[in-house]
Tab-separated table of C-alpha atoms (C1' of nucleotides) in Angstrom:
chain	number	residue	atom	x	y	z
A	1	MET	CA	1.823	0.911	11.326
A	2	ASN	CA	-1.240	0.273	9.344
A	3	ASP	CA	-4.155	-1.919	8.746
A	4	PRO	CA	-4.322	-5.522	9.841
A	5	ALA	CA	-5.357	-7.512	6.879
A	6	THR	CA	-7.887	-10.048	5.904
A	7	ILE	CA	-8.710	-12.465	3.213
A	8	GLU	CA	-12.429	-12.670	3.332
A	9	ALA	CA	-13.204	-14.982	0.480
A	10	GLY	CA	-15.451	-17.822	1.519
A	11	ILE	CA	-14.429	-17.943	5.148
A	12	PRO	CA	-17.316	-18.557	7.544
A	13	ASP	CA	-18.258	-15.465	9.475
A	14	ASP	CA	-17.278	-16.696	12.919
A	15	GLN	CA	-13.845	-17.531	11.587
A	16	LEU	CA	-13.556	-13.980	10.413
A	17	LEU	CA	-14.672	-12.338	13.610
A	18	PRO	CA	-11.322	-12.235	15.428
A	19	LEU	CA	-9.691	-10.684	12.385
A	20	ARG	CA	-12.407	-8.064	12.199
A	21	VAL	CA	-12.032	-7.259	15.871
A	22	TRP	CA	-8.304	-6.938	15.396
A	23	LEU	CA	-8.873	-4.562	12.508
A	24	ALA	CA	-11.272	-2.487	14.584
A	25	LEU	CA	-8.911	-2.391	17.545
A	26	PHE	CA	-6.056	-1.379	15.375
A	27	SER	CA	-7.833	1.414	13.624
A	28	SER	CA	-9.383	2.782	16.800
A	29	VAL	CA	-5.976	3.058	18.345
A	30	LYS	CA	-4.513	4.697	15.263
A	31	GLN	CA	-7.364	7.149	15.240
A	32	ILE	CA	-7.009	8.160	18.891
A	33	GLU	CA	-3.253	8.229	18.569
A	34	ALA	CA	-3.559	10.691	15.723
A	35	VAL	CA	-5.664	13.027	17.852
A	36	VAL	CA	-3.321	12.866	20.810
A	37	ARG	CA	-0.180	13.137	18.726
A	38	THR	CA	-1.420	16.206	16.875
A	39	ASN	CA	-2.475	17.886	20.085
A	40	LEU	CA	0.767	17.097	21.880
A	41	ARG	CA	2.730	18.560	19.034
A	42	GLU	CA	0.604	21.683	18.574
A	43	SER	CA	0.112	22.428	22.248
A	44	PHE	CA	3.414	21.319	23.732
A	45	GLY	CA	5.820	20.577	20.913
A	46	SER	CA	6.076	17.047	22.241
A	47	THR	CA	5.308	13.504	21.155
A	48	LEU	CA	3.386	10.521	22.431
A	49	PRO	CA	6.415	8.341	23.255
A	50	ARG	CA	7.977	11.163	25.262
A	51	PHE	CA	4.722	11.841	27.051
A	52	ASP	CA	4.260	8.193	27.934
A	53	LEU	CA	7.785	7.952	29.210
A	54	LEU	CA	7.415	11.073	31.340
A	55	SER	CA	4.193	9.641	32.674
A	56	GLN	CA	5.866	6.473	33.844
A	57	LEU	CA	8.553	8.456	35.591
A	58	TYR	CA	5.987	10.768	37.128
A	59	ARG	CA	4.305	7.804	38.729
A	60	SER	CA	7.628	6.524	40.067
A	61	PRO	CA	9.206	9.328	42.056
A	62	GLY	CA	11.998	7.009	43.139
A	63	GLY	CA	13.043	6.578	39.542
A	64	LEU	CA	13.059	3.615	37.182
A	65	THR	CA	15.773	1.536	35.592
A	66	MET	CA	16.129	1.431	31.827
A	67	GLY	CA	14.902	-2.138	31.785
A	68	GLU	CA	11.856	-1.355	33.864
A	69	ILE	CA	10.944	1.506	31.542
A	70	SER	CA	11.366	-0.738	28.559
A	71	ALA	CA	9.079	-3.344	30.145
A	72	ARG	CA	6.394	-0.820	31.066
A	73	LEU	CA	6.322	0.838	27.692
A	74	MET	CA	6.553	-2.524	25.958
A	75	VAL	CA	9.410	-1.386	23.761
A	76	THR	CA	12.982	-2.550	23.302
A	77	ASN	CA	15.889	-1.460	25.463
A	78	GLY	CA	17.506	0.248	22.518
A	79	ASN	CA	14.441	2.335	21.959
A	80	VAL	CA	14.483	3.521	25.558
A	81	THR	CA	18.162	4.423	25.319
A	82	GLY	CA	17.367	6.805	22.474
A	83	LEU	CA	14.232	8.231	24.009
A	84	ILE	CA	15.925	8.917	27.336
A	85	GLY	CA	18.886	10.465	25.569
A	86	ARG	CA	16.619	13.041	23.942
A	87	LEU	CA	14.765	13.762	27.181
A	88	VAL	CA	18.082	14.252	28.971
A	89	ASP	CA	19.088	16.721	26.250
A	90	GLU	CA	15.849	18.581	26.853
A	91	GLY	CA	16.551	18.633	30.570
A	92	LEU	CA	13.374	16.789	31.506
A	93	VAL	CA	15.040	13.694	32.876
A	94	ASP	CA	18.290	12.675	34.499
A	95	ARG	CA	20.266	9.460	34.745
A	96	LEU	CA	22.432	8.149	37.523
A	97	GLN	CA	24.296	4.947	38.075
A	98	ASP	CA	23.347	2.521	40.785
A	99	GLU	CA	25.915	2.368	43.527
A	100	ASP	CA	25.844	-1.361	44.105
A	101	ASP	CA	25.305	-2.649	40.587
A	102	ARG	CA	27.191	-0.654	38.045
A	103	ARG	CA	25.171	-2.050	35.169
A	104	ILE	CA	22.054	-0.260	36.351
A	105	GLN	CA	21.000	3.262	35.361
A	106	TRP	CA	18.358	5.016	37.447
A	107	VAL	CA	16.243	7.487	35.544
A	108	ARG	CA	14.192	10.241	37.194
A	109	LEU	CA	12.170	13.246	36.220
A	110	THR	CA	13.975	16.536	36.826
A	111	PRO	CA	11.959	19.323	38.473
A	112	LYS	CA	11.547	20.772	34.995
A	113	GLY	CA	10.358	17.410	33.700
A	114	ASN	CA	7.897	17.186	36.529
A	115	LYS	CA	6.544	20.620	35.780
A	116	VAL	CA	6.278	19.981	32.056
A	117	PHE	CA	4.481	16.694	32.539
A	118	SER	CA	2.093	18.214	35.064
A	119	SER	CA	1.027	20.733	32.495
A	120	MET	CA	0.540	18.155	29.737
A	121	ALA	CA	-1.376	15.535	31.681
A	122	PRO	CA	-4.703	17.353	32.190
A	123	ALA	CA	-4.779	18.362	28.541
A	124	ASN	CA	-4.170	14.786	27.523
A	125	GLN	CA	-6.975	13.603	29.733
A	126	ALA	CA	-9.325	16.125	28.203
A	127	TRP	CA	-8.470	15.067	24.656
A	128	VAL	CA	-9.031	11.404	25.373
A	129	THR	CA	-12.235	12.096	27.238
A	130	GLU	CA	-13.518	14.156	24.355
A	131	ALA	CA	-12.617	11.451	21.856
A	132	MET	CA	-14.691	8.954	23.838
A	133	ALA	CA	-17.495	11.368	24.628
A	134	GLU	CA	-20.147	9.429	22.740
A	135	LEU	CA	-19.701	6.314	24.857
A	136	SER	CA	-21.686	6.075	28.066
A	137	GLU	CA	-20.012	5.198	31.309
A	138	GLY	CA	-21.540	1.734	31.067
A	139	GLU	CA	-20.159	1.223	27.604
A	140	LEU	CA	-16.735	2.359	28.688
A	141	ARG	CA	-16.799	-0.075	31.573
A	142	GLN	CA	-17.877	-2.863	29.278
A	143	LEU	CA	-15.092	-2.030	26.903
A	144	GLN	CA	-12.621	-1.961	29.744
A	145	SER	CA	-13.766	-5.342	30.922
A	146	LEU	CA	-13.592	-6.928	27.481
A	147	LEU	CA	-10.139	-5.505	26.923
A	148	GLY	CA	-9.083	-7.024	30.212
A	149	LYS	CA	-10.211	-10.414	29.005
A	150	LEU	CA	-8.496	-9.875	25.716
A	151	LYS	CA	-5.258	-9.033	27.441
A	152	ALA	CA	-5.432	-12.261	29.415
A	153	SER	CA	-6.187	-14.202	26.258
A	154	VAL	CA	-3.272	-12.766	24.299
A	155	ALA	CA	-0.975	-13.352	27.242
A	156	LYS	CA	-1.654	-17.074	26.956
A	157	VAL	CA	-0.205	-17.292	23.470
A	158	PRO	CA	2.923	-19.400	23.871
A	159	LYS	CA	5.988	-17.506	22.774
A	160	ARG	CA	8.539	-20.064	21.785
A	161	PRO	CA	12.086	-19.013	22.541
A	162	ARG	CA	14.043	-18.151	19.450
A	163	GLY	CA	15.711	-20.988	17.621
A	164	ASP	CA	12.744	-23.267	18.271
A	165	GLU	CA	11.650	-23.286	14.668
A	166	ASP	CA	11.636	-27.078	14.301
A	167	PRO	CA	12.048	-27.093	10.503
A	168	SER	CA	11.386	-30.831	10.370
A	169	ALA	CA	8.023	-30.737	12.117
A	170	GLU	CA	5.262	-32.958	10.779
B	1	MET	CA	5.058	3.552	20.811
B	2	ASN	CA	4.147	3.025	24.293
B	3	ASP	CA	1.912	3.584	27.160
B	4	PRO	CA	-0.674	6.295	27.263
B	5	ALA	CA	-0.292	8.087	30.510
B	6	THR	CA	-2.337	9.147	33.410
B	7	ILE	CA	-2.237	11.335	36.433
B	8	GLU	CA	-4.460	9.557	38.827
B	9	ALA	CA	-4.162	11.702	41.907
B	10	GLY	CA	-7.515	12.713	43.269
B	11	ILE	CA	-9.441	12.548	40.025
B	12	PRO	CA	-12.940	11.072	40.355
B	13	ASP	CA	-13.183	7.605	38.900
B	14	ASP	CA	-15.554	8.400	36.068
B	15	GLN	CA	-13.199	11.126	34.913
B	16	LEU	CA	-10.463	8.561	34.809
B	17	LEU	CA	-12.361	5.943	32.899
B	18	PRO	CA	-11.677	7.163	29.355
B	19	LEU	CA	-7.984	7.361	30.102
B	20	ARG	CA	-8.036	3.843	31.487
B	21	VAL	CA	-9.845	2.541	28.444
B	22	TRP	CA	-7.310	4.282	26.230
B	23	LEU	CA	-4.520	2.640	28.173
B	24	ALA	CA	-6.151	-0.757	27.821
B	25	LEU	CA	-6.776	-0.297	24.109
B	26	PHE	CA	-3.247	0.774	23.532
B	27	SER	CA	-1.642	-2.075	25.374
B	28	SER	CA	-3.925	-4.685	23.832
B	29	VAL	CA	-2.916	-3.526	20.406
B	30	LYS	CA	0.773	-3.498	21.302
B	31	GLN	CA	0.432	-6.997	22.680
B	32	ILE	CA	-1.282	-8.433	19.608
B	33	GLU	CA	1.041	-6.543	17.327
B	34	ALA	CA	4.006	-8.134	19.051
B	35	VAL	CA	2.603	-11.608	18.404
B	36	VAL	CA	1.848	-10.922	14.763
B	37	ARG	CA	5.109	-9.101	14.118
B	38	THR	CA	7.194	-11.894	15.586
B	39	ASN	CA	5.324	-14.528	13.629
B	40	LEU	CA	5.507	-12.613	10.356
B	41	ARG	CA	9.228	-12.213	10.768
B	42	GLU	CA	9.947	-15.780	11.814
B	43	SER	CA	7.616	-17.455	9.347
B	44	PHE	CA	7.867	-15.168	6.343
B	45	GLY	CA	10.693	-12.718	6.913
B	46	SER	CA	8.160	-9.945	6.585
B	47	THR	CA	6.667	-7.131	8.648
B	48	LEU	CA	3.243	-5.919	9.650
B	49	PRO	CA	3.260	-2.737	7.544
B	50	ARG	CA	4.213	-4.731	4.470
B	51	PHE	CA	1.596	-7.340	5.180
B	52	ASP	CA	-1.097	-4.724	5.638
B	53	LEU	CA	-0.138	-3.014	2.442
B	54	LEU	CA	-0.174	-6.272	0.487
B	55	SER	CA	-3.553	-6.991	1.995
B	56	GLN	CA	-5.017	-3.749	0.728
B	57	LEU	CA	-3.689	-4.420	-2.743
B	58	TYR	CA	-4.961	-7.988	-2.634
B	59	ARG	CA	-8.457	-6.704	-2.035
B	60	SER	CA	-8.165	-4.247	-4.909
B	61	PRO	CA	-7.191	-6.201	-7.993
B	62	GLY	CA	-7.532	-3.088	-10.129
B	63	GLY	CA	-4.780	-1.434	-8.139
B	64	LEU	CA	-4.703	1.545	-5.825
B	65	THR	CA	-3.185	4.994	-6.019
B	66	MET	CA	-0.562	6.088	-3.529
B	67	GLY	CA	-3.033	8.471	-1.944
B	68	GLU	CA	-5.691	5.817	-1.576
B	69	ILE	CA	-3.204	3.463	0.065
B	70	SER	CA	-2.129	6.182	2.409
B	71	ALA	CA	-5.752	6.873	3.369
B	72	ARG	CA	-6.574	3.212	3.932
B	73	LEU	CA	-3.538	2.500	6.037
B	74	MET	CA	-3.947	5.802	7.860
B	75	VAL	CA	-0.342	6.759	7.302
B	76	THR	CA	1.340	9.650	5.519
B	77	ASN	CA	2.064	9.725	1.809
B	78	GLY	CA	5.767	9.792	2.447
B	79	ASN	CA	5.512	6.616	4.461
B	80	VAL	CA	3.746	4.863	1.594
B	81	THR	CA	6.388	6.015	-0.883
B	82	GLY	CA	9.033	4.237	1.158
B	83	LEU	CA	7.013	1.132	1.833
B	84	ILE	CA	6.088	0.682	-1.811
B	85	GLY	CA	9.682	1.258	-2.853
B	86	ARG	CA	10.795	-1.677	-0.729
B	87	LEU	CA	8.001	-3.915	-1.984
B	88	VAL	CA	8.884	-3.034	-5.574
B	89	ASP	CA	12.490	-4.000	-4.835
B	90	GLU	CA	11.243	-7.329	-3.545
B	91	GLY	CA	9.183	-7.808	-6.691
B	92	LEU	CA	5.878	-8.073	-4.827
B	93	VAL	CA	4.333	-4.944	-6.249
B	94	ASP	CA	4.516	-2.798	-9.333
B	95	ARG	CA	3.838	0.831	-10.096
B	96	LEU	CA	2.530	2.414	-13.243
B	97	GLN	CA	1.596	5.911	-14.167
B	98	ASP	CA	-1.957	6.882	-14.960
B	99	GLU	CA	-2.424	7.703	-18.624
B	100	ASP	CA	-4.730	10.656	-18.176
B	101	ASP	CA	-3.322	12.194	-15.027
B	102	ARG	CA	0.409	12.020	-14.853
B	103	ARG	CA	0.485	12.812	-11.145
B	104	ILE	CA	-1.130	9.499	-10.329
B	105	GLN	CA	0.716	6.230	-9.666
B	106	TRP	CA	-1.246	2.993	-9.823
B	107	VAL	CA	0.094	0.279	-7.596
B	108	ARG	CA	-0.747	-3.403	-8.022
B	109	LEU	CA	0.283	-6.732	-6.646
B	110	THR	CA	2.539	-8.701	-8.974
B	111	PRO	CA	1.748	-12.407	-9.431
B	112	LYS	CA	4.564	-13.088	-7.005
B	113	GLY	CA	3.081	-10.601	-4.556
B	114	ASN	CA	-0.282	-12.267	-4.878
B	115	LYS	CA	1.210	-15.646	-4.189
B	116	VAL	CA	3.206	-14.452	-1.217
B	117	PHE	CA	0.251	-12.712	0.346
B	118	SER	CA	-1.978	-15.725	-0.196
B	119	SER	CA	0.421	-17.818	1.805
B	120	MET	CA	0.681	-15.324	4.636
B	121	ALA	CA	-2.990	-14.516	5.108
B	122	PRO	CA	-4.229	-17.814	6.568
B	123	ALA	CA	-1.325	-17.917	8.993
B	124	ASN	CA	-2.113	-14.408	10.096
B	125	GLN	CA	-5.725	-15.313	10.626
B	126	ALA	CA	-4.732	-18.278	12.734
B	127	TRP	CA	-2.426	-16.198	14.939
B	128	VAL	CA	-5.066	-13.571	15.589
B	129	THR	CA	-7.718	-16.192	16.242
B	130	GLU	CA	-5.467	-17.920	18.709
B	131	ALA	CA	-4.674	-14.683	20.477
B	132	MET	CA	-8.390	-14.076	20.984
B	133	ALA	CA	-9.238	-17.662	21.753
B	134	GLU	CA	-10.432	-16.998	25.283
B	135	LEU	CA	-13.163	-14.629	24.151
B	136	SER	CA	-16.515	-16.132	23.229
B	137	GLU	CA	-18.188	-15.248	19.975
B	138	GLY	CA	-20.620	-13.081	21.917
B	139	GLU	CA	-17.825	-11.199	23.601
B	140	LEU	CA	-16.077	-10.644	20.311
B	141	ARG	CA	-19.265	-9.265	18.809
B	142	GLN	CA	-19.743	-6.988	21.776
B	143	LEU	CA	-16.209	-5.763	21.451
B	144	GLN	CA	-16.704	-5.189	17.750
B	145	SER	CA	-19.831	-3.193	18.411
B	146	LEU	CA	-18.242	-1.041	21.098
B	147	LEU	CA	-15.256	-0.363	18.899
B	148	GLY	CA	-17.621	0.733	16.164
B	149	LYS	CA	-19.177	3.255	18.505
B	150	LEU	CA	-15.763	4.389	19.617
B	151	LYS	CA	-14.698	4.941	16.051
B	152	ALA	CA	-17.736	7.111	15.438
B	153	SER	CA	-17.041	9.036	18.610
B	154	VAL	CA	-13.422	9.743	17.771
B	155	ALA	CA	-14.400	10.759	14.257
B	156	LYS	CA	-16.478	13.579	15.718
B	157	VAL	CA	-13.469	15.240	17.298
B	158	PRO	CA	-13.080	18.493	15.384
B	159	LYS	CA	-9.703	18.675	13.717
B	160	ARG	CA	-8.955	22.317	13.181
B	161	PRO	CA	-6.990	22.989	10.033
B	162	ARG	CA	-3.429	23.988	10.728
B	163	GLY	CA	-2.795	27.644	11.425
B	164	ASP	CA	-6.032	27.893	13.405
B	165	GLU	CA	-4.214	28.251	16.680
B	166	ASP	CA	-5.950	31.522	17.597
B	167	PRO	CA	-3.261	32.687	19.995
B	168	SER	CA	-5.485	35.529	21.209
B	169	ALA	CA	-8.441	33.362	22.174
B	170	GLU	CA	-10.390	34.303	25.327
C	1	DG	C1'	-5.622	31.172	-21.841
C	2	DA	C1'	-2.803	33.039	-18.022
C	3	DG	C1'	-2.455	33.157	-13.118
C	4	DA	C1'	-4.015	31.270	-8.986
C	5	DT	C1'	-5.332	27.278	-6.601
C	6	DA	C1'	-5.735	22.534	-5.808
C	7	DT	C1'	-4.171	17.749	-6.037
C	8	DA	C1'	-0.833	13.714	-6.100
C	9	DT	C1'	3.280	12.386	-4.907
C	10	DT	C1'	8.198	12.681	-3.519
C	11	DT	C1'	11.894	14.513	-0.811
C	12	DT	C1'	14.057	16.007	3.427
C	13	DA	C1'	14.977	16.051	8.177
C	14	DT	C1'	14.063	13.939	12.209
C	15	DG	C1'	12.113	10.776	15.551
C	16	DT	C1'	10.595	6.218	16.897
C	17	DA	C1'	11.137	1.160	16.795
C	18	DT	C1'	13.010	-3.352	16.076
C	19	DA	C1'	16.477	-7.234	16.119
C	20	DA	C1'	20.889	-8.601	16.637
C	21	DA	C1'	25.454	-8.002	18.118
C	22	DC	C1'	28.209	-6.220	21.577
C	23	DT	C1'	30.165	-4.407	26.220
C	24	DA	C1'	30.264	-4.412	30.831
C	25	DT	C1'	29.128	-6.078	34.841
C	26	DT	C1'	27.174	-9.497	38.222
C	27	DT	C1'	25.845	-14.114	39.635
C	28	DT	C1'	26.074	-18.982	39.436
C	29	DT	C1'	28.278	-23.222	39.540
C	30	DG	C1'	31.511	-26.795	39.285
D	1	DC	C1'	38.029	-19.107	42.874
D	2	DA	C1'	37.798	-19.537	37.758
D	3	DA	C1'	34.845	-20.471	33.957
D	4	DA	C1'	30.293	-20.201	32.433
D	5	DA	C1'	25.927	-18.134	32.408
D	6	DA	C1'	22.904	-14.469	33.220
D	7	DT	C1'	21.642	-9.593	33.404
D	8	DA	C1'	21.622	-4.477	32.172
D	9	DG	C1'	22.356	-1.505	28.919
D	10	DT	C1'	24.304	0.424	24.518
D	11	DT	C1'	25.380	0.252	19.699
D	12	DT	C1'	24.538	-0.824	14.927
D	13	DA	C1'	21.946	-1.453	10.899
D	14	DT	C1'	17.671	-0.990	9.092
D	15	DA	C1'	12.724	-0.151	8.759
D	16	DC	C1'	8.794	2.561	9.707
D	17	DA	C1'	6.583	7.014	10.567
D	18	DT	C1'	5.717	11.899	10.809
D	19	DA	C1'	5.598	16.906	9.344
D	20	DA	C1'	6.960	20.204	6.311
D	21	DA	C1'	8.776	21.664	2.071
D	22	DA	C1'	9.245	20.845	-2.656
D	23	DT	C1'	7.893	19.218	-7.402
D	24	DA	C1'	4.925	18.320	-10.901
D	25	DT	C1'	0.667	18.216	-12.935
D	26	DA	C1'	-4.191	19.373	-13.310
D	27	DT	C1'	-8.184	22.377	-12.586
D	28	DC	C1'	-10.481	26.535	-11.775
D	29	DT	C1'	-11.530	31.346	-12.523
D	30	DC	C1'	-11.492	35.601	-14.501
DNA sequence: GAGATATATTTTATGTATAAACTATTTTTG
DNA sequence: CAAAAATAGTTTATACATAAAATATATCTC
């Protein structure tokens, strides 16, 4: 991932603003991600995707289906298949088939996975808190609120189902 | 990547706030990325990393070195090597060696690359603008300002050079 | 100016991610 | 109920991304 782009030649400033915000959002996230990723690797030999996945499972003691994980992490099913496979190999997670619907896989943290995540989570919180240390509580709340609005705004973008290209549109 | 995680059990709310903001930032970016990625693929058969790279080159008519590209996109050198290779194959970009320093590669947009990027950029701007349509100009400016502060805050996180683990720290 | 160090980039191994095609089930519907 | 449609997940092919090691060149230092 990289750096959302702009053409800035002769476009009025208010037209440019969303693009600039997007750029700022993008680079902030990359920046924080870099901090967290480095720390996860150096301190725990782990990665952000694995941590996020463990976190979801931690919050769902009853387990999650593959599809639910994929929805929560906002990634494809195929991605989750691979991620879970590695975590199973590491013994942090286990899979079992649903008894009624044989298409469904239930995924849960193993006791080891639970323990490992419990040790990572406070460190992660500390890193993120430190990264945001210069923002006051008020600023953080403002940011949170604006991001909430943004989320709602993006969610309204119509996503046409595939095949709806309408090549003969006027 | 996915969904920055939290343990929320019994932690005071203001301790939790940075983590919540991180979560919100992360998912906003994923959400917008999904919109842009889908549109770039459907409309231009391209991807976000390629678009961002073209954008950087577009803004630097004199060309950029591999290292400079890597710094601007905040990705590793190896990543840029691959990305540029594909863009060269597509004829959108060319590489030439520096005359004085033979380690350096200068990368520029080809005329075709220029043309292609010029057609993509306005569409990209429109998508991002639409995604943020529900935010007022004032809100966007506020967001921009807060993200600027955040960037400065994250930049202050000390990044110890590798090998500075100090395993015997007290 | 030779050896050590630094810089620019590529290569290697691996992990993460997507989209599209596919398999296996379940559910719907005529 | 049988055929069709929907759902859950995996597989495949490919792209993107990292970290670490390697290569090649340039610069520094004595």
